[in-house]
Amino acid sequence: KKQVFQTLGQDQSPILEFELQKNLIFKGKSSVDNGMFSFSFVVPKDINYSYGKGKVSLYAKGYTNTEVITDAAGYNDDFVIGGTADDYTDDADGPQINLFMNDTNFVFGGLTDENPSLLALLFDDNGINTIGNGIGHDVIAILDESSSNPIVLNNFYESDLDSYQSGKIIYPFSMLEEGPHTLNLKAWDVYNNSSSKQISFIVAKSEEIIIKQLMRKFVLEIPI
């Protein structure tokens, strides 16, 4: 729903009010079949419960019958959102979290270069809370126990196709210091249940060290 904000009124400018519609409830992807599509999701607890006009924005892309790629866009704001449902199912469990560095072949405590990417796979029966409306309910990553510098990952979450329950986060790091690192990720579901998971990895800038470690791993994993 739209909210009223004010400008800062700096440099002798007057303070002006304006409306903005920025509080996301759900962001996902749906496949299109013969021009038709559908999607569903569970509305998070962290909404404004007063009644008001909502908005759904849509974007699509794909190939036409002539194999020419095309796109389409539109929106609808002719509906009301707010209030509380009476027939919801209780949920007391947080999301399932699997953490990797770069790809799913990563082994806990393994090696990366100084520019790795965090890969987080998340699942929850009712969906992941990434809307950022509730205080303290963001998806947060903490690198090397530096809790004073949390990394907010809400905007990096991408839902899986045709699913509100699962998705992934890919977050790129750059120029990490050589040596061991730990990363802790905390996520919430739409019922405001939380889970956390930790991963350890070693940044090795030397290609020789990486090759030696890979060879050692290969020998250790040969079945007998």
Short mmCIF file of C-alpha atoms in Angstrom, two decimals:
data_model
loop_
_atom_site.label_atom_id
_atom_site.label_comp_id
_atom_site.label_asym_id
_atom_site.label_seq_id
_atom_site.Cartn_x
_atom_site.Cartn_y
_atom_site.Cartn_z
CA LYS A 1 0.00 0.00 0.00
CA LYS A 2 1.09 3.57 -0.58
CA GLN A 3 2.78 5.44 2.25
CA VAL A 4 3.38 9.14 2.75
CA PHE A 5 7.00 10.29 3.06
CA GLN A 6 8.65 13.69 3.47
CA THR A 7 11.64 15.24 1.77
CA LEU A 8 14.55 16.31 3.98
CA GLY A 9 14.08 20.00 3.39
CA GLN A 10 17.80 20.68 2.99
CA ASP A 11 19.49 23.80 1.57
CA GLN A 12 16.47 26.02 2.28
CA SER A 13 14.18 23.72 0.31
CA PRO A 14 10.68 23.25 1.76
CA ILE A 15 9.65 19.94 3.27
CA LEU A 16 7.33 18.27 0.78
CA GLU A 17 5.15 15.20 1.17
CA PHE A 18 4.97 12.47 -1.46
CA GLU A 19 3.51 9.00 -1.79
CA LEU A 20 5.58 5.89 -2.45
CA GLN A 21 4.66 2.23 -2.84
CA LYS A 22 7.77 0.29 -1.87
CA ASN A 23 6.88 -2.41 0.69
CA LEU A 24 7.15 -5.75 -1.10
CA ILE A 25 4.98 -8.65 0.02
CA PHE A 26 6.15 -11.21 -2.53
CA LYS A 27 8.55 -11.39 -5.46
CA GLY A 28 8.60 -14.54 -7.56
CA LYS A 29 8.59 -16.15 -11.00
CA SER A 30 5.96 -18.11 -12.88
CA SER A 31 6.12 -20.01 -16.16
CA VAL A 32 3.77 -19.01 -18.99
CA ASP A 33 1.84 -21.61 -20.99
CA ASN A 34 -0.06 -20.41 -24.08
CA GLY A 35 -0.18 -16.92 -22.65
CA MET A 36 -1.59 -18.05 -19.28
CA PHE A 37 0.14 -18.03 -15.89
CA SER A 38 -0.73 -18.24 -12.21
CA PHE A 39 1.06 -17.87 -8.90
CA SER A 40 0.29 -18.18 -5.21
CA PHE A 41 2.06 -17.31 -1.96
CA VAL A 42 1.52 -16.91 1.78
CA VAL A 43 1.19 -13.29 2.91
CA PRO A 44 3.83 -12.50 5.57
CA LYS A 45 2.98 -11.46 9.09
CA ASP A 46 5.05 -8.30 8.57
CA ILE A 47 2.43 -6.32 6.66
CA ASN A 48 0.44 -3.21 7.40
CA TYR A 49 -2.89 -4.73 8.50
CA SER A 50 -4.97 -1.66 7.67
CA TYR A 51 -7.00 -1.98 4.47
CA GLY A 52 -5.81 -0.19 1.35
CA LYS A 53 -5.11 -0.54 -2.35
CA GLY A 54 -2.32 -2.94 -3.25
CA LYS A 55 -0.44 -3.32 -6.51
CA VAL A 56 0.89 -6.24 -8.53
CA SER A 57 3.54 -5.50 -11.16
CA LEU A 58 4.29 -8.04 -13.87
CA TYR A 59 7.08 -8.50 -16.39
CA ALA A 60 7.43 -11.32 -18.91
CA LYS A 61 9.88 -12.28 -21.62
CA GLY A 62 10.14 -15.14 -24.06
CA TYR A 63 10.12 -16.22 -27.68
CA THR A 64 7.23 -15.75 -30.08
CA ASN A 65 6.20 -18.28 -32.73
CA THR A 66 8.72 -16.65 -35.07
CA GLU A 67 11.49 -17.31 -32.54
CA VAL A 68 11.93 -13.60 -31.93
CA ILE A 69 12.40 -12.74 -28.28
CA THR A 70 9.89 -10.27 -26.92
CA ASP A 71 8.81 -8.87 -23.57
CA ALA A 72 5.70 -7.56 -21.88
CA ALA A 73 4.88 -5.53 -18.79
CA GLY A 74 1.85 -4.36 -16.86
CA TYR A 75 0.31 -3.84 -13.45
CA ASN A 76 -2.99 -3.94 -11.60
CA ASP A 77 -3.98 -1.96 -8.52
CA ASP A 78 -7.71 -2.64 -8.44
CA PHE A 79 -7.70 -4.77 -5.30
CA VAL A 80 -7.60 -4.28 -1.53
CA ILE A 81 -5.09 -5.80 0.87
CA GLY A 82 -5.14 -5.91 4.66
CA GLY A 83 -6.69 -7.69 7.63
CA THR A 84 -6.00 -11.19 8.96
CA ALA A 85 -7.05 -14.60 7.63
CA ASP A 86 -9.00 -16.99 9.85
CA ASP A 87 -8.01 -20.31 8.28
CA TYR A 88 -4.20 -20.26 8.33
CA THR A 89 -2.05 -23.18 9.47
CA ASP A 90 0.34 -22.73 12.41
CA ASP A 91 4.07 -22.91 11.68
CA ALA A 92 6.80 -22.97 14.33
CA ASP A 93 9.77 -24.11 12.22
CA GLY A 94 12.32 -21.84 10.55
CA PRO A 95 13.59 -22.18 6.98
CA GLN A 96 15.94 -24.91 5.80
CA ILE A 97 19.32 -23.41 4.82
CA ASN A 98 22.16 -24.94 2.83
CA LEU A 99 25.33 -22.86 2.37
CA PHE A 100 28.08 -23.19 -0.23
CA MET A 101 30.85 -21.07 -1.68
CA ASN A 102 30.68 -20.61 -5.48
CA ASP A 103 28.72 -23.82 -6.23
CA THR A 104 27.12 -26.88 -4.63
CA ASN A 105 30.34 -28.90 -4.99
CA PHE A 106 31.93 -26.87 -2.20
CA VAL A 107 33.03 -28.83 0.88
CA PHE A 108 32.77 -27.26 4.35
CA GLY A 109 36.16 -25.73 5.20
CA GLY A 110 37.34 -25.83 1.57
CA LEU A 111 39.38 -23.37 -0.46
CA THR A 112 38.29 -20.37 -2.50
CA ASP A 113 40.06 -17.49 -4.19
CA GLU A 114 39.80 -13.92 -2.84
CA ASN A 115 36.62 -13.20 -4.84
CA PRO A 116 34.18 -16.00 -3.96
CA SER A 117 30.39 -15.91 -4.11
CA LEU A 118 28.12 -17.08 -1.34
CA LEU A 119 25.49 -19.54 -2.55
CA ALA A 120 22.56 -20.09 -0.16
CA LEU A 121 19.68 -22.46 -0.94
CA LEU A 122 16.58 -21.85 1.18
CA PHE A 123 13.27 -23.66 1.62
CA ASP A 124 10.23 -23.18 3.84
CA ASP A 125 6.73 -24.63 3.58
CA ASN A 126 5.21 -21.15 3.76
CA GLY A 127 7.95 -19.09 2.10
CA ILE A 128 10.98 -16.97 2.95
CA ASN A 129 10.57 -13.51 4.47
CA THR A 130 12.58 -11.09 2.32
CA ILE A 131 10.30 -8.04 2.38
CA GLY A 132 12.28 -6.14 5.02
CA ASN A 133 9.18 -4.60 6.66
CA GLY A 134 9.66 -6.11 10.11
CA ILE A 135 12.46 -4.90 12.37
CA GLY A 136 15.11 -7.60 12.72
CA HIS A 137 13.53 -9.95 10.15
CA ASP A 138 15.97 -9.38 7.28
CA VAL A 139 18.05 -12.14 5.73
CA ILE A 140 21.45 -11.37 7.28
CA ALA A 141 24.96 -12.69 6.71
CA ILE A 142 27.75 -12.12 9.24
CA LEU A 143 31.31 -12.56 7.98
CA ASP A 144 33.97 -13.51 10.56
CA GLU A 145 31.66 -12.76 13.50
CA SER A 146 31.64 -9.05 12.60
CA SER A 147 28.11 -8.45 13.90
CA SER A 148 28.59 -4.68 13.64
CA ASN A 149 28.77 -5.00 9.84
CA PRO A 150 25.82 -7.21 8.86
CA ILE A 151 25.20 -7.92 5.18
CA VAL A 152 21.49 -7.57 4.29
CA LEU A 153 20.63 -10.08 1.57
CA ASN A 154 16.91 -9.44 1.01
CA ASN A 155 17.40 -8.07 -2.50
CA PHE A 156 19.69 -10.96 -3.47
CA TYR A 157 17.03 -13.62 -2.87
CA GLU A 158 15.55 -15.12 -6.05
CA SER A 159 12.58 -17.48 -5.90
CA ASP A 160 12.68 -20.71 -7.86
CA LEU A 161 10.40 -20.90 -10.89
CA ASP A 162 6.78 -21.68 -9.98
CA SER A 163 7.57 -21.83 -6.27
CA TYR A 164 7.03 -19.50 -3.33
CA GLN A 165 8.66 -22.02 -0.98
CA SER A 166 12.22 -22.23 -2.29
CA GLY A 167 14.88 -19.98 -3.74
CA LYS A 168 18.52 -19.05 -3.68
CA ILE A 169 20.87 -16.22 -2.77
CA ILE A 170 24.06 -15.48 -4.69
CA TYR A 171 26.19 -12.77 -3.06
CA PRO A 172 29.62 -11.87 -4.48
CA PHE A 173 32.54 -11.03 -2.19
CA SER A 174 35.68 -9.28 -3.37
CA MET A 175 39.26 -8.99 -2.14
CA LEU A 176 38.84 -11.10 0.98
CA GLU A 177 41.92 -11.50 3.14
CA GLU A 178 43.94 -14.66 2.73
CA GLY A 179 43.29 -17.25 5.41
CA PRO A 180 40.33 -18.89 7.21
CA HIS A 181 36.88 -17.27 7.30
CA THR A 182 33.49 -18.09 8.77
CA LEU A 183 30.10 -16.92 7.56
CA ASN A 184 26.81 -17.17 9.42
CA LEU A 185 23.49 -16.68 7.63
CA LYS A 186 20.17 -16.09 9.39
CA ALA A 187 16.82 -16.21 7.57
CA TRP A 188 13.16 -15.92 8.57
CA ASP A 189 10.01 -17.43 7.13
CA VAL A 190 6.79 -15.46 6.59
CA TYR A 191 5.58 -16.61 10.04
CA ASN A 192 8.66 -14.94 11.56
CA ASN A 193 10.39 -18.19 12.55
CA SER A 194 14.15 -18.02 12.11
CA SER A 195 16.98 -20.43 11.32
CA SER A 196 20.73 -19.96 10.99
CA LYS A 197 23.56 -21.85 9.34
CA GLN A 198 27.33 -21.39 9.37
CA ILE A 199 29.98 -22.20 6.81
CA SER A 200 33.79 -22.08 6.96
CA PHE A 201 36.18 -21.56 4.08
CA ILE A 202 39.81 -20.65 3.42
CA VAL A 203 40.89 -17.95 1.00
CA ALA A 204 44.08 -18.99 -0.80
CA LYS A 205 45.50 -16.48 -3.27
CA SER A 206 48.21 -18.85 -4.39
CA GLU A 207 47.14 -21.12 -7.28
CA GLU A 208 49.81 -23.62 -6.21
CA ILE A 209 48.22 -24.02 -2.77
CA ILE A 210 44.78 -24.50 -4.34
CA ILE A 211 46.05 -27.20 -6.72
CA LYS A 212 47.82 -29.06 -3.89
CA GLN A 213 44.67 -28.98 -1.77
CA LEU A 214 42.52 -30.25 -4.64
CA MET A 215 44.95 -33.11 -5.31
CA ARG A 216 44.93 -34.04 -1.63
CA LYS A 217 41.14 -34.01 -1.55
CA PHE A 218 40.97 -36.17 -4.67
CA VAL A 219 43.29 -38.80 -3.13
CA LEU A 220 41.38 -38.86 0.15
CA GLU A 221 38.03 -39.36 -1.57
CA ILE A 222 39.08 -42.33 -3.74
CA PRO A 223 36.83 -45.26 -2.68
CA ILE A 224 38.56 -48.40 -1.43
#
